[in-house]
GROMACS .gro file of C-alpha atoms in nm:
model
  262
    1UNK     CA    1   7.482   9.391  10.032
    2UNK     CA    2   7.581   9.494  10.403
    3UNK     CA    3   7.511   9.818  10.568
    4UNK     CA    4   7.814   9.827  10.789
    5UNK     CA    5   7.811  10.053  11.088
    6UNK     CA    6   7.463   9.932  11.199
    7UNK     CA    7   7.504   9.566  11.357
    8UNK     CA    8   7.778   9.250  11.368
    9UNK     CA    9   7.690   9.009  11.054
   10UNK     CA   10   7.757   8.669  11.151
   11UNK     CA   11   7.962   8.396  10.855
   12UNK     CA   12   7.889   8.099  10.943
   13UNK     CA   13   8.135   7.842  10.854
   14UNK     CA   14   8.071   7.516  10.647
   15UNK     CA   15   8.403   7.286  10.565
   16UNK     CA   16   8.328   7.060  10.352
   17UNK     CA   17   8.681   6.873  10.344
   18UNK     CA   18   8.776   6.563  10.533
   19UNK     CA   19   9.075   6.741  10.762
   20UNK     CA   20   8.989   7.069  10.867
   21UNK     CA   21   9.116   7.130  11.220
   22UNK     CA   22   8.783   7.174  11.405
   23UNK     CA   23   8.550   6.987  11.166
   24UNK     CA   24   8.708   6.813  10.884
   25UNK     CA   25   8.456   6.524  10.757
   26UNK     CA   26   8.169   6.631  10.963
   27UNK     CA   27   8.044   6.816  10.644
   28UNK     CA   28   8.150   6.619  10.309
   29UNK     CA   29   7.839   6.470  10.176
   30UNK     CA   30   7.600   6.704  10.013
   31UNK     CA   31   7.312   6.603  10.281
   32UNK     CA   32   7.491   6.705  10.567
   33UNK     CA   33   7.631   7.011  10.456
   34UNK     CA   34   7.273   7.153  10.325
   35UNK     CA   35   7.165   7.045  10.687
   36UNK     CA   36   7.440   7.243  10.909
   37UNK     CA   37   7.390   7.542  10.624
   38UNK     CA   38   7.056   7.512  10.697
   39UNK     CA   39   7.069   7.498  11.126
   40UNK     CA   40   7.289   7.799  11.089
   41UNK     CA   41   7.061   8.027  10.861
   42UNK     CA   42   6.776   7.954  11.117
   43UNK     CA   43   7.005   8.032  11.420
   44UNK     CA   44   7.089   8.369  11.229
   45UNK     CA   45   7.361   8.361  11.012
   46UNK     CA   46   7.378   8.619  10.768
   47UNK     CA   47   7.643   8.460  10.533
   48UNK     CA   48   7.743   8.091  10.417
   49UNK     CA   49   8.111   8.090  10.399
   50UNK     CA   50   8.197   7.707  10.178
   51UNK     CA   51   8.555   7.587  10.223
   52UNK     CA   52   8.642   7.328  10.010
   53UNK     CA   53   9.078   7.317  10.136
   54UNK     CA   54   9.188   7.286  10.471
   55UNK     CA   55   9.365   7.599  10.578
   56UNK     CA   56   9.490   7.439  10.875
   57UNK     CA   57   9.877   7.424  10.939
   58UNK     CA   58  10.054   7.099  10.793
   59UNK     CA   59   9.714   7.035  10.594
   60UNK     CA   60   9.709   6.902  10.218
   61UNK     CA   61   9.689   7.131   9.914
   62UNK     CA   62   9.438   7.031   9.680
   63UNK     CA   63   9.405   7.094   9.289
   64UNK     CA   64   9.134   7.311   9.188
   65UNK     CA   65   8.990   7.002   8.999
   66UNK     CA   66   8.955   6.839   9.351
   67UNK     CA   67   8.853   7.144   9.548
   68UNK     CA   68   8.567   7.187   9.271
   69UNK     CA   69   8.451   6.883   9.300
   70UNK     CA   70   8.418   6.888   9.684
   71UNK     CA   71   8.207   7.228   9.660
   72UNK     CA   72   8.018   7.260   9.332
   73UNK     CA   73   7.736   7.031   9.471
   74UNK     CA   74   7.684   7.184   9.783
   75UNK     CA   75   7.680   7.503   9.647
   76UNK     CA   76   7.465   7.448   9.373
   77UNK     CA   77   7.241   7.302   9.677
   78UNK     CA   78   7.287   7.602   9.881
   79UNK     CA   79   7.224   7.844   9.598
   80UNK     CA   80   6.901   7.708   9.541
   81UNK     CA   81   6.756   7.636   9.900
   82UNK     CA   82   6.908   7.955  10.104
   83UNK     CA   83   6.816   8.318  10.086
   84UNK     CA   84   7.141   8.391  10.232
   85UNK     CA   85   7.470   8.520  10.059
   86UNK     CA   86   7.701   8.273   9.967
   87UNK     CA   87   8.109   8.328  10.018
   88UNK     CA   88   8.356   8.052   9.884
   89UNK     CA   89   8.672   8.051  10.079
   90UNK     CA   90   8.947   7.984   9.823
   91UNK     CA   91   9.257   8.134   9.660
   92UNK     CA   92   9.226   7.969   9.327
   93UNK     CA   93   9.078   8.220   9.019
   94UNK     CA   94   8.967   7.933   8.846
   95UNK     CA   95   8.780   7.756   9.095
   96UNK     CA   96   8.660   8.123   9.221
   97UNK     CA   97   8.536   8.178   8.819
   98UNK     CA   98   8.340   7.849   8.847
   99UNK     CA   99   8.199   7.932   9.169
  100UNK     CA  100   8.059   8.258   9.050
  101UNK     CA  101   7.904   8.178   8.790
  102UNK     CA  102   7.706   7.911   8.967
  103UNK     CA  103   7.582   8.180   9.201
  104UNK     CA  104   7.849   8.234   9.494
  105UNK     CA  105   7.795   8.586   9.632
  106UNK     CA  106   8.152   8.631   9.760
  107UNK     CA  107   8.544   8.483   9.751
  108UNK     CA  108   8.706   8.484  10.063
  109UNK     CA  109   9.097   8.467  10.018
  110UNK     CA  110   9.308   8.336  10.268
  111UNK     CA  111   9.583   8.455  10.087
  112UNK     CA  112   9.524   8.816  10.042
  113UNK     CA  113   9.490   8.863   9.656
  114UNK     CA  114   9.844   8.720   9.686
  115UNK     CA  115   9.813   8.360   9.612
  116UNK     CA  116   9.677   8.382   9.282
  117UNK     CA  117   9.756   8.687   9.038
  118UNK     CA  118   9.457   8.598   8.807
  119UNK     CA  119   9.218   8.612   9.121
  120UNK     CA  120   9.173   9.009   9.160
  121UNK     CA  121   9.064   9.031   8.830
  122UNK     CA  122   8.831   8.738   8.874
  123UNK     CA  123   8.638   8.942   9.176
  124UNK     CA  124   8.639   9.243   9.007
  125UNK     CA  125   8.495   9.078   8.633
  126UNK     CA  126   8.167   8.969   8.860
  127UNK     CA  127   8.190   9.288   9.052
  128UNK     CA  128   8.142   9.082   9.407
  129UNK     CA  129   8.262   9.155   9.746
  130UNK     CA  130   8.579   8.992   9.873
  131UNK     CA  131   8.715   8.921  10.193
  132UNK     CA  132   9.142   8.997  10.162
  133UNK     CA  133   9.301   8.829  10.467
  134UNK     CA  134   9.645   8.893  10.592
  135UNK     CA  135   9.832   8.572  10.573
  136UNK     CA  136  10.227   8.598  10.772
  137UNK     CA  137  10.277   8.236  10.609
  138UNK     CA  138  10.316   8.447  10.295
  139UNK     CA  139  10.615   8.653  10.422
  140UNK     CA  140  10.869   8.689  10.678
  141UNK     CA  141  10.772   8.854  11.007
  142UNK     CA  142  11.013   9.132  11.117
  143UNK     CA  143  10.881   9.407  11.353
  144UNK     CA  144  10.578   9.539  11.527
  145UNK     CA  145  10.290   9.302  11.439
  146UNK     CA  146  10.032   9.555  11.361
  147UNK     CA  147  10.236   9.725  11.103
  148UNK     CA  148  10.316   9.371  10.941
  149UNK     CA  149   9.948   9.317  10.906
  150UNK     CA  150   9.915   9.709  10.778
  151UNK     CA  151  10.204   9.629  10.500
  152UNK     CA  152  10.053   9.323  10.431
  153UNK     CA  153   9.682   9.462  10.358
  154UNK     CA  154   9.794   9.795  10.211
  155UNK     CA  155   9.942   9.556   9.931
  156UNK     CA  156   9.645   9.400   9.871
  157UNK     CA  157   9.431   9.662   9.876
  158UNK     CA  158   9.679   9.801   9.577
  159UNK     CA  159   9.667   9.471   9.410
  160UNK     CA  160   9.244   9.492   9.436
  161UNK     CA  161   9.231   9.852   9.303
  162UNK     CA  162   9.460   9.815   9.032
  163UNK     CA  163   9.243   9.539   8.941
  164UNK     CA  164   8.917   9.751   8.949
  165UNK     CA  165   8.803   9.545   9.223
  166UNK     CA  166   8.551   9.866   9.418
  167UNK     CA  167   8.618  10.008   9.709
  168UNK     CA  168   8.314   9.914   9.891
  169UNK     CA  169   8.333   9.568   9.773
  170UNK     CA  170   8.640   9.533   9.992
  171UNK     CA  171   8.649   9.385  10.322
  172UNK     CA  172   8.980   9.294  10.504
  173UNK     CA  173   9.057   9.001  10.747
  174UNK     CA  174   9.350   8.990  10.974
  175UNK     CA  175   9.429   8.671  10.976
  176UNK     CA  176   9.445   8.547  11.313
  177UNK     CA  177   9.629   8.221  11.391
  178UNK     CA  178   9.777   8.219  10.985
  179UNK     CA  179  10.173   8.241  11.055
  180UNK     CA  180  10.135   8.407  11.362
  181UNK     CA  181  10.202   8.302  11.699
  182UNK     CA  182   9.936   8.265  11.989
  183UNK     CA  183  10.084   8.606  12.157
  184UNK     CA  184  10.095   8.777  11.810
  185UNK     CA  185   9.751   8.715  11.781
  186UNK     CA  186   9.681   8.824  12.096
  187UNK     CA  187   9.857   9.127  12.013
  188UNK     CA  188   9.648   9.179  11.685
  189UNK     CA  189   9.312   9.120  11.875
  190UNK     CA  190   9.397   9.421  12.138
  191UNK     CA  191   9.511   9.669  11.885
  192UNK     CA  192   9.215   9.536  11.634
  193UNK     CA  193   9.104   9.922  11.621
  194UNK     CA  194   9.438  10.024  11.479
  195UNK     CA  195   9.304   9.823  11.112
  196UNK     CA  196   8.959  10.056  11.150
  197UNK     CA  197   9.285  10.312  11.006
  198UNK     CA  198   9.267  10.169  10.661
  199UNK     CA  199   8.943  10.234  10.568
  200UNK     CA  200   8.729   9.948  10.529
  201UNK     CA  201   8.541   9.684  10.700
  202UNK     CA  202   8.678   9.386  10.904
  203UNK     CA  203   8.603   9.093  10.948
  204UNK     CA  204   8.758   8.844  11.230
  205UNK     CA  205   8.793   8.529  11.220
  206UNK     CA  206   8.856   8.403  11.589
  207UNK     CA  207   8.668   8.071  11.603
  208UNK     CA  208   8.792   7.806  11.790
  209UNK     CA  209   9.162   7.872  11.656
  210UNK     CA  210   9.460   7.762  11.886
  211UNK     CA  211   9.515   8.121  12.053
  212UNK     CA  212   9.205   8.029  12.237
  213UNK     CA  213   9.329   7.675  12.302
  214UNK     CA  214   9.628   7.795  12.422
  215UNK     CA  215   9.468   8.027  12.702
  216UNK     CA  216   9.197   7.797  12.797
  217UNK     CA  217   9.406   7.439  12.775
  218UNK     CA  218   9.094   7.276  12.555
  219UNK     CA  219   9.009   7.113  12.243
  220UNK     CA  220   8.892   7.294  11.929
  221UNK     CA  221   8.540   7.215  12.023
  222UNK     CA  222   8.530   7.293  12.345
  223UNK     CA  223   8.632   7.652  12.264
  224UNK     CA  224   8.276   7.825  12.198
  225UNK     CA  225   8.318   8.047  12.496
  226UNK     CA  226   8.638   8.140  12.442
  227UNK     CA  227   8.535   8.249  12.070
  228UNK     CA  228   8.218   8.437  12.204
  229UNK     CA  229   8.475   8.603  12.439
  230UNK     CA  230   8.668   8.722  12.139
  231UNK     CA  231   8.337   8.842  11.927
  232UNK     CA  232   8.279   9.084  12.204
  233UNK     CA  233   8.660   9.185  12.204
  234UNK     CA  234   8.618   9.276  11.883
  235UNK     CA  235   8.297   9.422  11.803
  236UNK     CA  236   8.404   9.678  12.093
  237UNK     CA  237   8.716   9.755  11.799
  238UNK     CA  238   8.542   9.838  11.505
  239UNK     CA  239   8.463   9.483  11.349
  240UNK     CA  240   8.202   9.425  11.124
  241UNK     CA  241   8.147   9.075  11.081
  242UNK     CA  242   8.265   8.762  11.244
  243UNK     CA  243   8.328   8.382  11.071
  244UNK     CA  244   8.192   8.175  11.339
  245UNK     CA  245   8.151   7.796  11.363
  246UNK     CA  246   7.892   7.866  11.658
  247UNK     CA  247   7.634   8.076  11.519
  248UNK     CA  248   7.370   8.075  11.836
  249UNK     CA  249   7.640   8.201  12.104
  250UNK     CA  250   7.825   8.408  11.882
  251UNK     CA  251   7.491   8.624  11.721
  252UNK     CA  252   7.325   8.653  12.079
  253UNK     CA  253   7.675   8.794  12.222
  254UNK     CA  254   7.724   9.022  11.919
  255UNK     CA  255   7.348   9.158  11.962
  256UNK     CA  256   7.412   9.238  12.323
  257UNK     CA  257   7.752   9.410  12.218
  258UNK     CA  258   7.604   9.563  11.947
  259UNK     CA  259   7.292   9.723  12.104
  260UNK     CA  260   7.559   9.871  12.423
  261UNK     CA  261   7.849   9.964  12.191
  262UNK     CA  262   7.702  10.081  11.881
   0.00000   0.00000   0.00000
């Protein structure tokens, strides 16, 4: 599906819950959502990433039954009006079963394959790509940051094997702003090469998260340049894609990176 190694591929992100931290609401009728999917194909995103559960600290589990319902119709929208790969961001097996079979291209887990213990099977049943994030709200921190992401991943890359799930269906994520302090993120984002160690793409999700609040002293939608900033930082360590909520500023800075540092 990707030929890593070559250029940054751009997620573009599309909430479709009413309390996400940057843009809950904006997104929860079908209309809307096909629309913003739609801007952010043309502006050159590679990948549709559906949320369908705020991830955002303090935020509201939902049931599967309820995150379902929120993204089976604007996937089943997407599916048939993009030409794009679709990812559904979730940590559920069952909702990531029904999202699969209606066409969904790839599960992104926020919780690392270690949410859910049916969920590793799941991906690796429909033989799709899956994005395994590091999540330190998962475990308790103790030690150099890096290595806690390393343990972290190395576990879920055991979990994914033992499951079948294919090595190059594997990408990793780690999991910037999830349990982690502004300066431990920090930490993560100048060391990001360090994960390259592993074995398998990255993927860095940066956009407008609070580590960029906290340095610039603005609002979660004032913080495009501070995410572009962050793109660069990155594709300069190794990463292959980026989830983006700004897909024009992000894609021209990665294509500038790209064509210098690759």
């Amino acid at each position: 599906m990707f030929n890593y190694g070559k250029r940054t591929y751009i997620m573009g992100i599309l909430n479709v819950t009413p309390d996400s931290f940057s843009d809950g609401g904006n997104f929860f009728d079908v209309n809307s959502a096909l629309e913003q999917a739609e801007q952010m194909v043309e502006a050159g995103a590679d990948i549709i990433d559906i949320g369908g559960e705020s991830t955002r600290p303090g935020a509201n589990k939902v049931t599967a039954t309820e995150e379902l319902a929120r993204i089976t119709p604007v996937l089943k929208k997407l599916v048939a009006n993009l030409k794009v790969p679709i990812s559904v961001d979730t940590y559920k097996a069952d909702v990531a079963k029904e999202v699969l079979n209606l066409g969904a291209d790839i599960i992104n887990d926020v919780r690392g394959l270690q949410g859910d213990s049916n969920l590793a099977k799941v991906v690796a049943d429909y033989n799709v790509p899956v994005v395994i994030m590091h999540n330190a709200r998962l475990y308790d921190k103790e030690g150099d940051i890096i290595d806690c992401v390393k343990a972290f991943l190395t576990e879920s890359i055991k979990i994914a094997k033992e499951a079948g799930i294919k090595d190059e269906n594997i990408i990793l994520d780690p999991g910037i702003g999830f349990g982690i302090s502004s300066k431990e993120s920090m930490e993560i984002m100048n060391r990001l090469a360090e994960l390259k160690e592993l074995g398998y793409p990255i993927l860095l999700g940066t956009s407008r998260k609070s580590m960029i609040g906290d340095i610039l002293d603005l609002p979660a939608k004032e913080r495009v340049n501070g995410t572009v900033a962050t793109t660069v930082m990155g594709i300069m360590q190794g990463v292959d894609l980026v989830r983006v909520h700004d897909v024009k500023e992000n894609l021209e800075a990665a294509k500038v990176t790209d064509a210098i540092y690759r």
